[in-house]
């Protein structure tokens, strides 16, 4: 950057250039022409193949403003410049652009002169060739270029560079403008002021000549003043820009120019970081560090130099102390307060020896994980009672860093100053943010009891975290009745979670009427709970852009409820990518319904890992393990869910234990669930009593179920009577079950009639059960037709039974083909039964293999049959 003063620049009689230079930006083409050849400069240009202007870029092709001299801003998404904000001068600047125009923008450093000039060039001069000379001597070829193309933009950023030796002459400028070229230039205000004629009397003769030429050049220009501080209209326009770097700068526009803040920030930050080098400015860097951390504690006002002096030595010693060769305190302060652009410096001075760190440095450090926590000496000074502390900022920062001790100290000072409500409220906020909900409850309760409505609402939130819905509802209800809209919304959410839909809808209306947008999503959730899927979907889609996560969750749940599992999965997965683990169970259910139970287990396991005390997650994981036939894992998680009070988990655990023959344990869990009035537990216990021949205990339970309208209880009562040898009573109960819609009961009727030697009476009931999807009914029908000699029909029915999942049908088919004298077909079916883990098929195949002389295979098959037989005894039973 050209940082010498205009005066010294004009007074510097360094060697004059003995050549003119044509320089091609971005193409690397340089042509040096001796001084003696200046009379024939056109020929030299032609010799350099510049006549067709192929080496000079179009304005529109040179789209990076940094290459035009714009100060780089903090980099974001690979861009070193921010989104442009229109300035008040733009209409005037645009109106001045025409053929033969010369525009000069004057203003403080980093006022935004170059960026405004760049934007107007891109807007109006895109088809022009842009010539960016290095110094005044190179401008000599500019008029010659116009012979080949009248559309030439001469870009003179920092005009003082071109007015210092070797300076451009006013004759060259006049010639260029007369031929239709356009000049856009910028000049810092301090340089412009140095051209005042009041300085002529004290300037040497040579310098007066340079100054006279400079004034004449500048006199040809239309001058536009660019203010460093932005107007209200400019700041308002900046607030509508989406670029967060602009928003950050606008937040400090009351002290600095927006462009000034953006340009100075990165450079000052780098200077501060580099100043720690030994022999550089380590003490100055320490002073800046202490000022930065004072601001981070919540001290928004400037700090006096005494406080900085007391604290800065901590930073200096932490970096190496005397080994850094620190400068004197006076030198350190001078370095830290030296202006970079206009009013910006590392330490910004205020009245009477007070200083504040440049805001950009504070913002940068606050978001940089590299920097450590604020050291205790700073906190001790900040909380000494001498300063006006922003307690909310202290509390928020302390909560984020886990320093609740400091936050508590700050807020207790606030309470001591008479602001008990605010102090207690902020302490509640600090402890809640730190996850200490017991302390948060204490302080929010104190603040609420002193009249804080927000504290009462937040106290309800604390009770939600403690899963105390009763107390949460009480707090939200009181706050909502006192007019807190957020409390009304939270109350509606709590009520909806308890399926108190009508009440939830009423409080949701309160939030909706206040204009709370999020309440519309809650309304969609209420429609969802009412199974008003189309109304819910319509409202979700209307809110999709503003609340994408909640909407995706809702749309996924609609698809789940409607059995559209493949449609639901992408919605739930998009929510999961946002970090919301609550959808893991819904996602697991989708995969389970699609028969991918291994994936369901993985997803449910993720949920349980994050929510180990959630009984619903434990139950779901156990259920998917059960579907994967991993019964020991299922038992483990059912026990954990049951211990947390999950009634369904106790019932399912009873089923697993009963199927495993652990009848005494099963009875304990069935009774545990039954004590909480779970009808499925009553059904499971009744089956257990039937299985263990405790018929007198089973019958009262079945009568209760029958009174409750359980169709399956009629079937089970029939089985009890069957086991008691009362076949006529069993037939009556089973026929009643069939008449009430339990077609599966038909297979029990078929068994009874078949055992009584009445296959014709059994056949219609077997058919009825088969039509209901009972695979075993197909197998019995096949056996009946086989006895009748209708072999083809029998085979078809047995094959259908096997296809529906009855593995025993394979052994029947294997035996049938063996008796028919077809050992190959017999072995084929028996092996299919083996694959289905049917013990009878294994035994038959072992016999067939032995008969065929394959004795080793036969022995292995017998061992497998014995193992499968033991497992078959504990096969899962569906109550």
PDB file of N, CA, C and O in Angstrom, residues 645-676:
ATOM      1  N   UNK A 645     -40.863 -48.635  34.113  1.00  0.00           N
ATOM      2  CA  UNK A 645     -42.317 -48.514  34.196  1.00  0.00           C
ATOM      3  C   UNK A 645     -43.062 -48.762  32.913  1.00  0.00           C
ATOM      4  O   UNK A 645     -44.271 -48.493  32.842  1.00  0.00           O
ATOM      5  N   UNK A 646     -42.411 -49.285  31.884  1.00  0.00           N
ATOM      6  CA  UNK A 646     -43.084 -49.534  30.611  1.00  0.00           C
ATOM      7  C   UNK A 646     -43.915 -50.819  30.716  1.00  0.00           C
ATOM      8  O   UNK A 646     -43.377 -51.923  30.827  1.00  0.00           O
ATOM      9  N   UNK A 647     -45.244 -50.686  30.672  1.00  0.00           N
ATOM     10  CA  UNK A 647     -46.155 -51.819  30.852  1.00  0.00           C
ATOM     11  C   UNK A 647     -46.052 -52.804  29.694  1.00  0.00           C
ATOM     12  O   UNK A 647     -46.011 -54.024  29.886  1.00  0.00           O
ATOM     13  N   UNK A 648     -45.993 -52.279  28.468  1.00  0.00           N
ATOM     14  CA  UNK A 648     -45.916 -53.152  27.300  1.00  0.00           C
ATOM     15  C   UNK A 648     -44.634 -53.979  27.325  1.00  0.00           C
ATOM     16  O   UNK A 648     -44.620 -55.128  26.882  1.00  0.00           O
ATOM     17  N   UNK A 649     -43.552 -53.369  27.817  1.00  0.00           N
ATOM     18  CA  UNK A 649     -42.292 -54.104  27.891  1.00  0.00           C
ATOM     19  C   UNK A 649     -42.422 -55.293  28.839  1.00  0.00           C
ATOM     20  O   UNK A 649     -41.909 -56.387  28.572  1.00  0.00           O
ATOM     21  N   UNK A 650     -43.128 -55.100  29.960  1.00  0.00           N
ATOM     22  CA  UNK A 650     -43.331 -56.197  30.912  1.00  0.00           C
ATOM     23  C   UNK A 650     -44.124 -57.321  30.261  1.00  0.00           C
ATOM     24  O   UNK A 650     -43.812 -58.510  30.443  1.00  0.00           O
ATOM     25  N   UNK A 651     -45.153 -56.975  29.498  1.00  0.00           N
ATOM     26  CA  UNK A 651     -45.959 -57.994  28.821  1.00  0.00           C
ATOM     27  C   UNK A 651     -45.139 -58.761  27.796  1.00  0.00           C
ATOM     28  O   UNK A 651     -45.164 -59.999  27.745  1.00  0.00           O
ATOM     29  N   UNK A 652     -44.397 -58.042  26.949  1.00  0.00           N
ATOM     30  CA  UNK A 652     -43.598 -58.720  25.932  1.00  0.00           C
ATOM     31  C   UNK A 652     -42.503 -59.575  26.556  1.00  0.00           C
ATOM     32  O   UNK A 652     -42.165 -60.640  26.039  1.00  0.00           O
ATOM     33  N   UNK A 653     -41.935 -59.098  27.660  1.00  0.00           N
ATOM     34  CA  UNK A 653     -40.934 -59.895  28.346  1.00  0.00           C
ATOM     35  C   UNK A 653     -41.570 -61.176  28.888  1.00  0.00           C
ATOM     36  O   UNK A 653     -40.963 -62.260  28.831  1.00  0.00           O
ATOM     37  N   UNK A 654     -42.801 -61.066  29.405  1.00  0.00           N
ATOM     38  CA  UNK A 654     -43.521 -62.254  29.840  1.00  0.00           C
ATOM     39  C   UNK A 654     -43.695 -63.246  28.705  1.00  0.00           C
ATOM     40  O   UNK A 654     -43.542 -64.465  28.882  1.00  0.00           O
ATOM     41  N   UNK A 655     -43.994 -62.742  27.493  1.00  0.00           N
ATOM     42  CA  UNK A 655     -44.156 -63.627  26.328  1.00  0.00           C
ATOM     43  C   UNK A 655     -42.859 -64.375  26.018  1.00  0.00           C
ATOM     44  O   UNK A 655     -42.863 -65.578  25.763  1.00  0.00           O
ATOM     45  N   UNK A 656     -41.731 -63.628  26.023  1.00  0.00           N
ATOM     46  CA  UNK A 656     -40.440 -64.261  25.709  1.00  0.00           C
ATOM     47  C   UNK A 656     -40.103 -65.325  26.745  1.00  0.00           C
ATOM     48  O   UNK A 656     -39.680 -66.444  26.413  1.00  0.00           O
ATOM     49  N   UNK A 657     -40.308 -65.001  28.016  1.00  0.00           N
ATOM     50  CA  UNK A 657     -39.989 -65.950  29.083  1.00  0.00           C
ATOM     51  C   UNK A 657     -40.904 -67.165  29.007  1.00  0.00           C
ATOM     52  O   UNK A 657     -40.463 -68.306  29.238  1.00  0.00           O
ATOM     53  N   UNK A 658     -42.176 -66.955  28.698  1.00  0.00           N
ATOM     54  CA  UNK A 658     -43.115 -68.071  28.577  1.00  0.00           C
ATOM     55  C   UNK A 658     -42.729 -68.990  27.432  1.00  0.00           C
ATOM     56  O   UNK A 658     -42.729 -70.217  27.573  1.00  0.00           O
ATOM     57  N   UNK A 659     -42.370 -68.399  26.299  1.00  0.00           N
ATOM     58  CA  UNK A 659     -41.962 -69.196  25.143  1.00  0.00           C
ATOM     59  C   UNK A 659     -40.684 -69.979  25.419  1.00  0.00           C
ATOM     60  O   UNK A 659     -40.457 -71.044  24.820  1.00  0.00           O
ATOM     61  N   UNK A 660     -39.852 -69.459  26.315  1.00  0.00           N
ATOM     62  CA  UNK A 660     -38.602 -70.134  26.659  1.00  0.00           C
ATOM     63  C   UNK A 660     -38.785 -71.154  27.770  1.00  0.00           C
ATOM     64  O   UNK A 660     -37.815 -71.773  28.222  1.00  0.00           O
ATOM     65  N   UNK A 661     -40.017 -71.333  28.226  1.00  0.00           N
ATOM     66  CA  UNK A 661     -40.277 -72.295  29.287  1.00  0.00           C
ATOM     67  C   UNK A 661     -39.941 -71.792  30.668  1.00  0.00           C
ATOM     68  O   UNK A 661     -39.957 -72.571  31.640  1.00  0.00           O
ATOM     69  N   UNK A 662     -39.663 -70.525  30.826  1.00  0.00           N
ATOM     70  CA  UNK A 662     -39.339 -69.945  32.129  1.00  0.00           C
ATOM     71  C   UNK A 662     -40.632 -69.376  32.718  1.00  0.00           C
ATOM     72  O   UNK A 662     -40.842 -68.184  32.841  1.00  0.00           O
ATOM     73  N   UNK A 663     -41.514 -70.311  33.054  1.00  0.00           N
ATOM     74  CA  UNK A 663     -42.898 -69.957  33.359  1.00  0.00           C
ATOM     75  C   UNK A 663     -43.037 -69.113  34.616  1.00  0.00           C
ATOM     76  O   UNK A 663     -43.867 -68.197  34.676  1.00  0.00           O
ATOM     77  N   UNK A 664     -42.249 -69.440  35.663  1.00  0.00           N
ATOM     78  CA  UNK A 664     -42.366 -68.680  36.915  1.00  0.00           C
ATOM     79  C   UNK A 664     -41.979 -67.219  36.702  1.00  0.00           C
ATOM     80  O   UNK A 664     -42.651 -66.303  37.213  1.00  0.00           O
ATOM     81  N   UNK A 665     -40.881 -66.960  35.949  1.00  0.00           N
ATOM     82  CA  UNK A 665     -40.479 -65.578  35.655  1.00  0.00           C
ATOM     83  C   UNK A 665     -41.519 -64.881  34.793  1.00  0.00           C
ATOM     84  O   UNK A 665     -41.839 -63.701  35.011  1.00  0.00           O
ATOM     85  N   UNK A 666     -42.040 -65.631  33.816  1.00  0.00           N
ATOM     86  CA  UNK A 666     -43.056 -65.046  32.933  1.00  0.00           C
ATOM     87  C   UNK A 666     -44.267 -64.598  33.730  1.00  0.00           C
ATOM     88  O   UNK A 666     -44.824 -63.505  33.503  1.00  0.00           O
ATOM     89  N   UNK A 667     -44.691 -65.409  34.689  1.00  0.00           N
ATOM     90  CA  UNK A 667     -45.860 -65.073  35.508  1.00  0.00           C
ATOM     91  C   UNK A 667     -45.630 -63.782  36.275  1.00  0.00           C
ATOM     92  O   UNK A 667     -46.542 -62.945  36.394  1.00  0.00           O
ATOM     93  N   UNK A 668     -44.404 -63.583  36.772  1.00  0.00           N
ATOM     94  CA  UNK A 668     -44.088 -62.365  37.529  1.00  0.00           C
ATOM     95  C   UNK A 668     -44.306 -61.129  36.664  1.00  0.00           C
ATOM     96  O   UNK A 668     -44.935 -60.148  37.089  1.00  0.00           O
ATOM     97  N   UNK A 669     -43.791 -61.174  35.426  1.00  0.00           N
ATOM     98  CA  UNK A 669     -43.894 -59.989  34.562  1.00  0.00           C
ATOM     99  C   UNK A 669     -45.312 -59.795  34.046  1.00  0.00           C
ATOM    100  O   UNK A 669     -45.768 -58.655  33.878  1.00  0.00           O
ATOM    101  N   UNK A 670     -46.041 -60.895  33.771  1.00  0.00           N
ATOM    102  CA  UNK A 670     -47.441 -60.745  33.365  1.00  0.00           C
ATOM    103  C   UNK A 670     -48.237 -60.071  34.481  1.00  0.00           C
ATOM    104  O   UNK A 670     -49.039 -59.157  34.226  1.00  0.00           O
ATOM    105  N   UNK A 671     -48.023 -60.495  35.725  1.00  0.00           N
ATOM    106  CA  UNK A 671     -48.756 -59.920  36.849  1.00  0.00           C
ATOM    107  C   UNK A 671     -48.361 -58.463  37.078  1.00  0.00           C
ATOM    108  O   UNK A 671     -49.198 -57.625  37.450  1.00  0.00           O
ATOM    109  N   UNK A 672     -47.068 -58.144  36.817  1.00  0.00           N
ATOM    110  CA  UNK A 672     -46.612 -56.752  36.946  1.00  0.00           C
ATOM    111  C   UNK A 672     -47.356 -55.857  35.961  1.00  0.00           C
ATOM    112  O   UNK A 672     -47.807 -54.757  36.316  1.00  0.00           O
ATOM    113  N   UNK A 673     -47.500 -56.331  34.731  1.00  0.00           N
ATOM    114  CA  UNK A 673     -48.224 -55.558  33.712  1.00  0.00           C
ATOM    115  C   UNK A 673     -49.716 -55.541  33.989  1.00  0.00           C
ATOM    116  O   UNK A 673     -50.402 -54.529  33.775  1.00  0.00           O
ATOM    117  N   UNK A 674     -50.231 -56.674  34.483  1.00  0.00           N
ATOM    118  CA  UNK A 674     -51.665 -56.757  34.762  1.00  0.00           C
ATOM    119  C   UNK A 674     -52.063 -55.804  35.879  1.00  0.00           C
ATOM    120  O   UNK A 674     -53.177 -55.256  35.874  1.00  0.00           O
ATOM    121  N   UNK A 675     -51.133 -55.581  36.822  1.00  0.00           N
ATOM    122  CA  UNK A 675     -51.417 -54.652  37.916  1.00  0.00           C
ATOM    123  C   UNK A 675     -51.641 -53.238  37.390  1.00  0.00           C
ATOM    124  O   UNK A 675     -52.274 -52.407  38.059  1.00  0.00           O
ATOM    125  N   UNK A 676     -51.102 -52.972  36.194  1.00  0.00           N
ATOM    126  CA  UNK A 676     -51.299 -51.661  35.559  1.00  0.00           C
ATOM    127  C   UNK A 676     -52.357 -51.743  34.462  1.00  0.00           C
ATOM    128  O   UNK A 676     -52.409 -50.913  33.562  1.00  0.00           O
TER     129      UNK A 676
END
